[in-house]
Amino acid sequence: MLHRINIRQWVSPLLLMICTQLTAQTVIEEIKAIPQCSAGIIYSVPTGKQQADTPAPDGKKPFYISHFGSCAAYYLESPKDYEAPINVFVKADSMNMLTPLGKDVLRRLRLIEQDAAHRTGEITVNGARQMRQLAQEMVDRFPDIFVDGSYIDARSIVRNHSIMSMQEFMNQIARHKANMELVMKSSHSNDQWMHVEDKELEADRFNAETKTSYQAYIKANSNNKRLWESLFGSIDYVKEHIDTTKLNDQLFTLAGGIQNTPLEGVITLYDIYTPEEIIQHWRLHNAKNYISYGGFELNGGNQPFAQRAPLWNLLHQGDSIKKLDHPVVHLRYSSRGMVMGLICLMELNGYGLKTPDLNQLEKQGWANYRIAPFGSSVQVVYYRKDKTDENILIKVLLNGQEARLPIKTDCAPYYHWEDVKRYYLRKLYAHEKIRFNYNKSKDE
């Protein structure tokens, strides 16, 4: 009989403790201690233990939360994502080319596929639980906001797992006894500022120089001969019949996703890797995330500006809400790419890092599982004494933790709203000027 072990009961509090003491442990030490971190953006933000909030100065109280979040953990979006690696192992098995370990991995892959059957693209049971817990933590953390007369507006991009995440979050808020107005909407009309595609920036994302750098990084972090020898009976068979790059990515993605499903504590795929191989696989995914959403200088360092529309929206809403009599919460659910790009654009906790050297990422603490895993969010919380108070303060929570902004303040982790607005408006206007001049030069 299989015994289920809820690993997250003890992993999550431990990870939360580690992640709040970044100077005490490096990225590599974290991953070695907790291999689940290597799942990167398919890790899930831990719940169940909150940071104690730094008291707001001058008796100010929260009155508005602007929340930009990603969806909860979900099953991969196509049955082919599960079928493809199984087919590789089935073919090898038919030719008597699987080792005993390889046969057992095939058994586990079939269990993973069975668990995901008819659920592709949906949030998992663990993901639904995570959303409810995150919602309850927000309600418990800000009792001054979730009161009679409050207005809670939630919007989601038109993707099944984003809609389901929003619904779970709002359903939990609805359990609160306060008489609040709750509104939910999912529409493509929100795409212009919640699901932005910048074709110009995307075209530069993997330019020739970036491809060369990333290929060299892949080569330096792809020592998988031992892995293939442990799974398949002949390395020559592997070279002739298997796209090892694709299978590598498929297996490691499935390995990281198990922790988000009912199979957590029942099976694992991490045991087929050595600790160093786990780190190497994480490095490749982390570097690709940085190239796509971070300030990688070889592709111009401007990829975070793809998410300038959410930042414009945040600044606009922050000003328009100042004089309202009742508390307001704006909840936005989009992709992890949007959240990661926004975090880098806002330079939270130094994640606006700019470097041409991918080897600097782990040294500088730029780690995807810290930035935008499942359930990640940027919450900007606004504070005032009353609606006549002109000196509004804000605090930014990154994945529930008080974040550091690239702005001077005399009351950290709180910042003066006018200073924050001025800094980001200048940044956005400077970028728009560069884009205008660049496009003008192309037309001439």
Short mmCIF file of C-alpha atoms in Angstrom, two decimals:
data_model
loop_
_atom_site.label_atom_id
_atom_site.label_comp_id
_atom_site.label_asym_id
_atom_site.label_seq_id
_atom_site.Cartn_x
_atom_site.Cartn_y
_atom_site.Cartn_z
CA MET A 1 0.00 0.00 0.00
CA LEU A 2 1.29 3.45 -0.95
CA HIS A 3 1.57 5.91 1.91
CA ARG A 4 1.08 9.55 1.07
CA ILE A 5 3.47 11.98 2.68
CA ASN A 6 2.54 15.66 2.51
CA ILE A 7 6.04 16.92 1.86
CA ARG A 8 4.87 20.53 1.65
CA GLN A 9 3.81 20.46 5.33
CA TRP A 10 7.44 20.55 6.27
CA VAL A 11 9.10 21.77 3.09
CA SER A 12 7.11 25.00 2.72
CA PRO A 13 7.81 26.53 6.13
CA LEU A 14 11.45 25.55 5.76
CA LEU A 15 11.69 27.10 2.31
CA LEU A 16 9.94 30.25 3.50
CA MET A 17 12.44 30.58 6.32
CA ILE A 18 15.33 30.09 3.92
CA CYS A 19 14.03 32.56 1.36
CA THR A 20 13.69 35.32 3.96
CA GLN A 21 17.35 34.89 4.92
CA LEU A 22 18.95 35.16 1.51
CA THR A 23 22.30 36.26 2.85
CA ALA A 24 22.55 33.09 4.92
CA GLN A 25 22.24 30.65 2.03
CA THR A 26 23.07 30.79 -1.65
CA VAL A 27 20.77 29.73 -4.47
CA ILE A 28 22.74 26.53 -4.97
CA GLU A 29 22.61 25.68 -1.27
CA GLU A 30 18.84 26.20 -1.32
CA ILE A 31 18.36 23.87 -4.27
CA LYS A 32 20.57 21.20 -2.74
CA ALA A 33 18.62 21.43 0.51
CA ILE A 34 15.22 21.44 -1.21
CA PRO A 35 15.32 20.02 -4.76
CA GLN A 36 11.72 21.16 -5.35
CA CYS A 37 13.08 24.70 -5.74
CA SER A 38 14.71 23.59 -8.98
CA ALA A 39 11.26 23.44 -10.55
CA GLY A 40 11.64 27.20 -10.97
CA ILE A 41 8.47 28.83 -12.23
CA ILE A 42 6.52 25.61 -11.63
CA TYR A 43 7.39 25.68 -7.95
CA SER A 44 4.56 27.11 -5.81
CA VAL A 45 4.71 30.04 -3.44
CA PRO A 46 4.65 28.53 0.07
CA THR A 47 1.66 29.24 2.29
CA GLY A 48 1.01 28.77 5.97
CA LYS A 49 3.59 31.06 7.52
CA GLN A 50 3.51 34.81 7.01
CA GLN A 51 6.10 37.45 7.60
CA ALA A 52 5.29 39.78 10.48
CA ASP A 53 4.48 43.18 8.98
CA THR A 54 6.58 46.17 9.87
CA PRO A 55 4.18 48.64 11.56
CA ALA A 56 3.22 51.58 9.38
CA PRO A 57 4.48 54.97 10.63
CA ASP A 58 2.30 57.82 11.93
CA GLY A 59 -0.74 55.65 12.58
CA LYS A 60 -1.45 55.11 8.90
CA LYS A 61 -3.71 52.22 7.89
CA PRO A 62 -4.09 50.30 4.62
CA PHE A 63 -6.98 51.35 2.37
CA TYR A 64 -6.12 49.95 -1.06
CA ILE A 65 -4.36 46.87 -2.47
CA SER A 66 -3.28 46.60 -6.09
CA HIS A 67 -2.45 42.95 -6.76
CA PHE A 68 -0.87 41.52 -9.91
CA GLY A 69 -0.62 37.76 -9.62
CA SER A 70 -0.02 34.59 -11.56
CA CYS A 71 -2.18 31.50 -11.61
CA ALA A 72 -1.99 28.59 -9.19
CA ALA A 73 -0.28 25.32 -10.07
CA TYR A 74 -1.92 23.66 -13.05
CA TYR A 75 -1.59 20.57 -15.20
CA LEU A 76 0.34 20.99 -18.45
CA GLU A 77 -1.82 22.36 -21.22
CA SER A 78 -1.70 19.50 -23.73
CA PRO A 79 -1.98 15.70 -23.39
CA LYS A 80 1.01 15.54 -25.72
CA ASP A 81 3.16 17.03 -22.95
CA TYR A 82 2.58 13.79 -21.04
CA GLU A 83 2.40 11.39 -23.98
CA ALA A 84 5.63 12.44 -25.71
CA PRO A 85 8.15 11.24 -23.07
CA ILE A 86 6.10 8.07 -22.48
CA ASN A 87 6.31 7.26 -26.19
CA VAL A 88 10.10 7.54 -26.06
CA PHE A 89 10.27 5.03 -23.21
CA VAL A 90 7.66 2.71 -24.76
CA LYS A 91 9.63 2.55 -28.01
CA ALA A 92 12.85 1.82 -26.12
CA ASP A 93 11.08 -0.85 -24.09
CA SER A 94 9.80 -2.55 -27.26
CA MET A 95 13.40 -2.83 -28.42
CA ASN A 96 14.54 -4.12 -25.00
CA MET A 97 16.52 -0.93 -24.46
CA LEU A 98 15.27 0.07 -21.00
CA THR A 99 17.23 -0.62 -17.84
CA PRO A 100 15.31 -1.67 -14.70
CA LEU A 101 15.35 1.98 -13.64
CA GLY A 102 14.12 2.99 -17.08
CA LYS A 103 11.20 0.56 -16.79
CA ASP A 104 10.29 2.00 -13.41
CA VAL A 105 10.48 5.55 -14.75
CA LEU A 106 8.03 4.49 -17.49
CA ARG A 107 5.69 3.20 -14.76
CA ARG A 108 5.89 6.53 -12.97
CA LEU A 109 5.33 8.52 -16.17
CA ARG A 110 2.15 6.55 -16.77
CA LEU A 111 0.93 7.42 -13.26
CA ILE A 112 1.60 11.09 -13.96
CA GLU A 113 -0.31 10.87 -17.24
CA GLN A 114 -3.25 9.13 -15.53
CA ASP A 115 -3.42 11.84 -12.86
CA ALA A 116 -3.54 14.55 -15.56
CA ALA A 117 -6.10 12.76 -17.76
CA HIS A 118 -8.96 15.12 -18.74
CA ARG A 119 -7.44 17.84 -16.54
CA THR A 120 -4.87 19.47 -18.85
CA GLY A 121 -4.79 23.22 -18.35
CA GLU A 122 -6.78 23.04 -15.09
CA ILE A 123 -5.38 24.00 -11.71
CA THR A 124 -4.49 21.06 -9.50
CA VAL A 125 -6.01 20.24 -6.13
CA ASN A 126 -2.87 21.63 -4.51
CA GLY A 127 -3.14 24.76 -6.65
CA ALA A 128 -6.76 25.36 -5.61
CA ARG A 129 -5.79 24.92 -1.96
CA GLN A 130 -2.91 27.34 -2.42
CA MET A 131 -5.19 30.06 -3.84
CA ARG A 132 -7.63 29.71 -0.94
CA GLN A 133 -4.80 29.89 1.58
CA LEU A 134 -3.27 32.95 -0.10
CA ALA A 135 -6.68 34.65 -0.07
CA GLN A 136 -7.21 33.88 3.62
CA GLU A 137 -3.74 35.18 4.43
CA MET A 138 -4.56 38.47 2.68
CA VAL A 139 -7.82 38.81 4.61
CA ASP A 140 -6.14 38.00 7.92
CA ARG A 141 -3.23 40.32 7.19
CA PHE A 142 -5.29 43.40 6.26
CA PRO A 143 -8.45 43.40 8.40
CA ASP A 144 -8.86 47.17 7.84
CA ILE A 145 -9.53 46.52 4.15
CA PHE A 146 -11.90 43.55 4.24
CA VAL A 147 -14.78 45.29 6.02
CA ASP A 148 -18.39 46.24 5.31
CA GLY A 149 -18.57 48.43 2.21
CA SER A 150 -15.27 47.29 0.68
CA TYR A 151 -15.07 46.81 -3.08
CA ILE A 152 -13.13 43.79 -4.38
CA ASP A 153 -12.61 43.71 -8.14
CA ALA A 154 -10.94 40.64 -9.71
CA ARG A 155 -9.95 40.27 -13.36
CA SER A 156 -8.34 37.40 -15.21
CA ILE A 157 -6.91 36.78 -18.64
CA VAL A 158 -8.93 34.30 -20.70
CA ARG A 159 -7.06 31.14 -19.78
CA ASN A 160 -8.67 28.33 -17.86
CA HIS A 161 -6.11 28.09 -15.04
CA SER A 162 -6.09 31.87 -14.55
CA ILE A 163 -9.88 31.99 -14.33
CA MET A 164 -9.95 29.04 -11.91
CA SER A 165 -7.27 30.69 -9.75
CA MET A 166 -9.26 33.92 -9.58
CA GLN A 167 -12.42 32.01 -8.67
CA GLU A 168 -10.76 30.07 -5.85
CA PHE A 169 -9.26 33.27 -4.44
CA MET A 170 -12.55 35.16 -4.59
CA ASN A 171 -14.59 32.27 -3.23
CA GLN A 172 -12.37 32.28 -0.15
CA ILE A 173 -12.80 36.03 0.29
CA ALA A 174 -16.57 35.55 -0.03
CA ARG A 175 -16.47 33.33 3.06
CA HIS A 176 -15.53 36.40 5.09
CA LYS A 177 -18.55 37.71 7.00
CA ALA A 178 -18.10 41.34 5.98
CA ASN A 179 -20.68 42.77 3.57
CA MET A 180 -18.41 43.50 0.60
CA GLU A 181 -19.08 44.03 -3.10
CA LEU A 182 -17.30 41.32 -5.09
CA VAL A 183 -16.86 41.53 -8.86
CA MET A 184 -15.19 39.02 -11.19
CA LYS A 185 -14.49 39.35 -14.89
CA SER A 186 -12.47 37.50 -17.52
CA SER A 187 -12.30 39.18 -20.91
CA HIS A 188 -9.96 39.75 -23.83
CA SER A 189 -10.67 43.44 -23.29
CA ASN A 190 -8.13 43.24 -20.47
CA ASP A 191 -5.38 41.82 -22.68
CA GLN A 192 -3.97 45.23 -23.58
CA TRP A 193 -2.68 45.66 -20.05
CA MET A 194 -2.81 42.15 -18.55
CA HIS A 195 -1.65 39.88 -21.38
CA VAL A 196 0.63 42.10 -23.42
CA GLU A 197 2.62 40.89 -26.40
CA ASP A 198 5.41 43.18 -27.58
CA LYS A 199 6.49 41.81 -30.94
CA GLU A 200 9.41 44.23 -31.24
CA LEU A 201 10.95 43.12 -27.96
CA GLU A 202 10.17 39.45 -28.61
CA ALA A 203 11.97 39.68 -31.95
CA ASP A 204 15.13 40.80 -30.11
CA ARG A 205 14.79 38.26 -27.30
CA PHE A 206 16.96 35.55 -28.85
CA ASN A 207 19.07 37.53 -31.27
CA ALA A 208 22.25 36.04 -32.72
CA GLU A 209 24.49 37.15 -29.85
CA THR A 210 22.02 35.87 -27.26
CA LYS A 211 21.71 32.50 -29.01
CA THR A 212 25.46 32.08 -29.06
CA SER A 213 25.72 32.90 -25.36
CA TYR A 214 22.85 30.62 -24.39
CA GLN A 215 24.15 27.71 -26.47
CA ALA A 216 27.51 28.01 -24.74
CA TYR A 217 25.70 28.04 -21.39
CA ILE A 218 23.73 24.93 -22.37
CA LYS A 219 26.92 23.15 -23.36
CA ALA A 220 28.54 24.01 -20.02
CA ASN A 221 25.52 22.68 -18.11
CA SER A 222 24.60 19.54 -20.06
CA ASN A 223 26.55 16.59 -18.77
CA ASN A 224 23.83 13.93 -19.05
CA LYS A 225 25.69 10.80 -20.16
CA ARG A 226 25.28 9.19 -16.73
CA LEU A 227 21.54 9.85 -16.78
CA TRP A 228 21.01 8.22 -20.16
CA GLU A 229 23.15 5.23 -19.24
CA SER A 230 21.03 4.70 -16.13
CA LEU A 231 17.79 4.70 -18.13
CA PHE A 232 18.67 3.12 -21.46
CA GLY A 233 20.61 -0.02 -22.30
CA SER A 234 22.83 1.51 -24.97
CA ILE A 235 24.24 4.99 -25.34
CA ASP A 236 24.43 4.37 -29.08
CA TYR A 237 20.67 3.76 -29.09
CA VAL A 238 20.18 7.07 -27.29
CA LYS A 239 22.29 8.96 -29.85
CA GLU A 240 20.46 7.37 -32.78
CA HIS A 241 16.84 7.39 -31.61
CA ILE A 242 16.32 10.07 -28.94
CA ASP A 243 16.21 13.86 -29.05
CA THR A 244 17.99 14.18 -25.72
CA THR A 245 17.50 17.95 -25.47
CA LYS A 246 13.73 17.60 -25.78
CA LEU A 247 13.50 14.55 -23.49
CA ASN A 248 15.67 16.30 -20.92
CA ASP A 249 13.28 19.23 -20.77
CA GLN A 250 10.18 17.01 -20.69
CA LEU A 251 11.41 14.80 -17.85
CA PHE A 252 12.61 17.68 -15.69
CA THR A 253 9.36 19.58 -16.18
CA LEU A 254 7.37 16.54 -15.08
CA ALA A 255 9.74 16.00 -12.14
CA GLY A 256 9.09 19.54 -10.91
CA GLY A 257 5.34 19.33 -11.45
CA ILE A 258 4.72 16.30 -9.24
CA GLN A 259 4.89 18.44 -6.09
CA ASN A 260 1.76 20.31 -7.25
CA THR A 261 -0.40 17.20 -7.68
CA PRO A 262 -1.93 14.43 -5.53
CA LEU A 263 1.13 12.33 -6.48
CA GLU A 264 3.28 14.44 -4.15
CA GLY A 265 4.79 12.09 -1.58
CA VAL A 266 3.74 9.05 -3.66
CA ILE A 267 6.30 9.13 -6.48
CA THR A 268 9.23 11.28 -7.52
CA LEU A 269 11.48 11.72 -10.53
CA TYR A 270 14.15 13.68 -8.72
CA ASP A 271 15.82 10.43 -7.69
CA ILE A 272 16.97 9.75 -11.27
CA TYR A 273 19.23 12.83 -11.09
CA THR A 274 22.35 13.57 -9.08
CA PRO A 275 22.31 16.83 -7.09
CA GLU A 276 24.64 18.41 -9.63
CA GLU A 277 22.40 17.36 -12.53
CA ILE A 278 19.40 18.94 -10.80
CA ILE A 279 21.31 22.20 -10.47
CA GLN A 280 22.39 22.08 -14.11
CA HIS A 281 18.82 21.56 -15.32
CA TRP A 282 17.62 24.42 -13.13
CA ARG A 283 20.34 26.69 -14.49
CA LEU A 284 19.15 26.18 -18.06
CA HIS A 285 15.54 27.02 -17.21
CA ASN A 286 16.60 29.96 -15.04
CA ALA A 287 18.83 31.41 -17.75
CA LYS A 288 16.04 31.11 -20.33
CA ASN A 289 13.65 32.94 -17.99
CA TYR A 290 16.21 35.69 -17.47
CA ILE A 291 16.80 36.08 -21.20
CA SER A 292 13.04 36.24 -21.82
CA TYR A 293 11.93 38.51 -18.97
CA GLY A 294 15.01 39.97 -17.28
CA GLY A 295 17.63 42.58 -18.09
CA PHE A 296 19.99 40.44 -20.19
CA GLU A 297 22.28 42.97 -21.80
CA LEU A 298 23.08 40.94 -24.92
CA ASN A 299 19.49 41.32 -26.16
CA GLY A 300 19.33 44.98 -25.12
CA GLY A 301 18.31 44.58 -21.48
CA ASN A 302 14.80 45.86 -22.24
CA GLN A 303 12.65 42.74 -22.07
CA PRO A 304 10.98 43.82 -18.78
CA PHE A 305 9.49 46.81 -20.64
CA ALA A 306 7.14 44.36 -22.36
CA GLN A 307 5.18 44.71 -19.10
CA ARG A 308 5.07 48.50 -19.09
CA ALA A 309 1.26 48.45 -19.55
CA PRO A 310 0.61 46.75 -16.16
CA LEU A 311 2.93 49.29 -14.53
CA TRP A 312 1.12 52.19 -16.24
CA ASN A 313 -2.15 50.71 -14.96
CA LEU A 314 -0.79 50.35 -11.43
CA LEU A 315 0.30 54.01 -11.39
CA HIS A 316 -2.97 55.25 -12.82
CA GLN A 317 -5.13 53.25 -10.41
CA GLY A 318 -2.98 54.29 -7.48
CA ASP A 319 -3.75 57.94 -8.17
CA SER A 320 -7.42 57.49 -9.05
CA ILE A 321 -8.24 55.62 -5.86
CA LYS A 322 -6.81 58.09 -3.34
CA LYS A 323 -9.97 59.96 -2.36
CA LEU A 324 -12.44 57.08 -2.13
CA ASP A 325 -14.30 56.64 1.14
CA HIS A 326 -14.25 52.84 1.16
CA PRO A 327 -11.40 50.30 0.93
CA VAL A 328 -10.71 48.79 -2.49
CA VAL A 329 -8.81 45.72 -3.72
CA HIS A 330 -7.89 45.18 -7.35
CA LEU A 331 -6.90 41.57 -8.06
CA ARG A 332 -5.32 40.79 -11.45
CA TYR A 333 -4.51 37.27 -12.63
CA SER A 334 -2.22 36.81 -15.58
CA SER A 335 0.77 34.66 -16.56
CA ARG A 336 3.98 34.06 -14.64
CA GLY A 337 5.79 35.74 -17.54
CA MET A 338 3.83 38.92 -16.95
CA VAL A 339 4.52 38.81 -13.22
CA MET A 340 8.21 38.07 -13.73
CA GLY A 341 8.60 40.88 -16.25
CA LEU A 342 6.76 43.33 -13.96
CA ILE A 343 8.97 42.39 -11.01
CA CYS A 344 12.09 42.97 -13.10
CA LEU A 345 10.70 46.24 -14.48
CA MET A 346 9.97 47.47 -10.94
CA GLU A 347 13.45 46.28 -9.87
CA LEU A 348 12.06 44.68 -6.74
CA ASN A 349 14.72 43.18 -4.45
CA GLY A 350 17.38 43.86 -7.07
CA TYR A 351 15.73 41.61 -9.69
CA GLY A 352 16.17 44.36 -12.25
CA LEU A 353 19.71 43.00 -12.51
CA LYS A 354 21.44 43.78 -15.81
CA THR A 355 24.34 41.61 -16.93
CA PRO A 356 25.67 40.04 -20.15
CA ASP A 357 26.97 37.05 -18.17
CA LEU A 358 24.52 34.23 -17.42
CA ASN A 359 26.96 32.85 -14.86
CA GLN A 360 26.24 35.90 -12.69
CA LEU A 361 22.59 34.99 -12.10
CA GLU A 362 22.96 32.59 -9.18
CA LYS A 363 25.82 34.67 -7.76
CA GLN A 364 23.54 37.71 -7.69
CA GLY A 365 20.57 35.74 -6.33
CA TRP A 366 18.48 35.97 -9.52
CA ALA A 367 16.47 32.76 -9.17
CA ASN A 368 13.18 32.09 -10.96
CA TYR A 369 11.64 30.17 -8.04
CA ARG A 370 12.14 33.23 -5.82
CA ILE A 371 10.63 35.58 -8.38
CA ALA A 372 7.62 34.14 -10.22
CA PRO A 373 6.59 30.61 -9.25
CA PHE A 374 2.97 29.44 -9.25
CA GLY A 375 0.88 31.77 -7.12
CA SER A 376 3.43 34.57 -7.30
CA SER A 377 2.26 38.15 -6.90
CA VAL A 378 3.17 41.79 -6.60
CA GLN A 379 0.94 43.48 -4.04
CA VAL A 380 1.16 47.23 -3.67
CA VAL A 381 -0.52 48.19 -0.39
CA TYR A 382 -1.47 51.86 0.10
CA TYR A 383 -1.59 53.52 3.54
CA ARG A 384 -3.08 56.79 4.83
CA LYS A 385 -4.59 58.27 8.00
CA ASP A 386 -7.81 59.34 6.28
CA LYS A 387 -8.89 60.50 2.83
CA THR A 388 -7.55 64.02 3.48
CA ASP A 389 -4.05 62.62 4.06
CA GLU A 390 -1.84 63.74 1.15
CA ASN A 391 1.25 61.84 2.31
CA ILE A 392 0.25 58.39 1.11
CA LEU A 393 2.71 55.59 1.78
CA ILE A 394 2.96 52.30 -0.02
CA LYS A 395 4.52 48.96 0.75
CA VAL A 396 5.21 46.32 -1.89
CA LEU A 397 4.86 42.65 -1.06
CA LEU A 398 6.66 40.26 -3.38
CA ASN A 399 5.19 36.80 -2.93
CA GLY A 400 3.93 37.88 0.47
CA GLN A 401 7.24 39.29 1.71
CA GLU A 402 8.07 42.96 2.21
CA ALA A 403 10.10 43.99 -0.84
CA ARG A 404 12.88 46.47 -1.44
CA LEU A 405 12.36 49.15 -4.11
CA PRO A 406 15.13 51.03 -5.98
CA ILE A 407 13.93 54.28 -4.39
CA LYS A 408 15.16 56.27 -1.41
CA THR A 409 12.90 56.28 1.63
CA ASP A 410 13.00 57.43 5.23
CA CYS A 411 10.58 54.74 6.41
CA ALA A 412 11.51 51.42 4.76
CA PRO A 413 9.85 49.09 3.90
CA TYR A 414 7.33 51.89 3.30
CA TYR A 415 7.82 54.40 0.51
CA HIS A 416 6.22 57.76 -0.25
CA TRP A 417 3.74 57.28 -3.10
CA GLU A 418 4.80 60.48 -4.85
CA ASP A 419 8.44 59.32 -4.88
CA VAL A 420 7.45 55.92 -6.23
CA LYS A 421 5.22 57.40 -8.91
CA ARG A 422 7.89 59.88 -9.98
CA TYR A 423 10.57 57.19 -10.27
CA TYR A 424 8.54 54.81 -12.40
CA LEU A 425 7.02 57.52 -14.60
CA ARG A 426 10.49 58.81 -15.42
CA LYS A 427 11.60 55.27 -16.23
CA LEU A 428 8.61 54.62 -18.48
CA TYR A 429 8.83 57.98 -20.27
CA ALA A 430 12.56 57.48 -20.88
CA HIS A 431 11.85 54.13 -22.50
CA GLU A 432 9.05 55.57 -24.64
CA LYS A 433 11.44 58.28 -25.85
CA ILE A 434 14.02 55.66 -26.81
CA ARG A 435 11.38 53.61 -28.66
CA PHE A 436 10.08 56.68 -30.49
CA ASN A 437 13.54 57.72 -31.65
CA TYR A 438 14.39 54.14 -32.67
CA ASN A 439 11.21 53.70 -34.69
CA LYS A 440 11.64 57.15 -36.25
CA SER A 441 15.17 56.28 -37.38
CA LYS A 442 13.89 53.07 -39.01
CA ASP A 443 11.28 55.02 -40.98
CA GLU A 444 13.72 57.60 -42.29
#
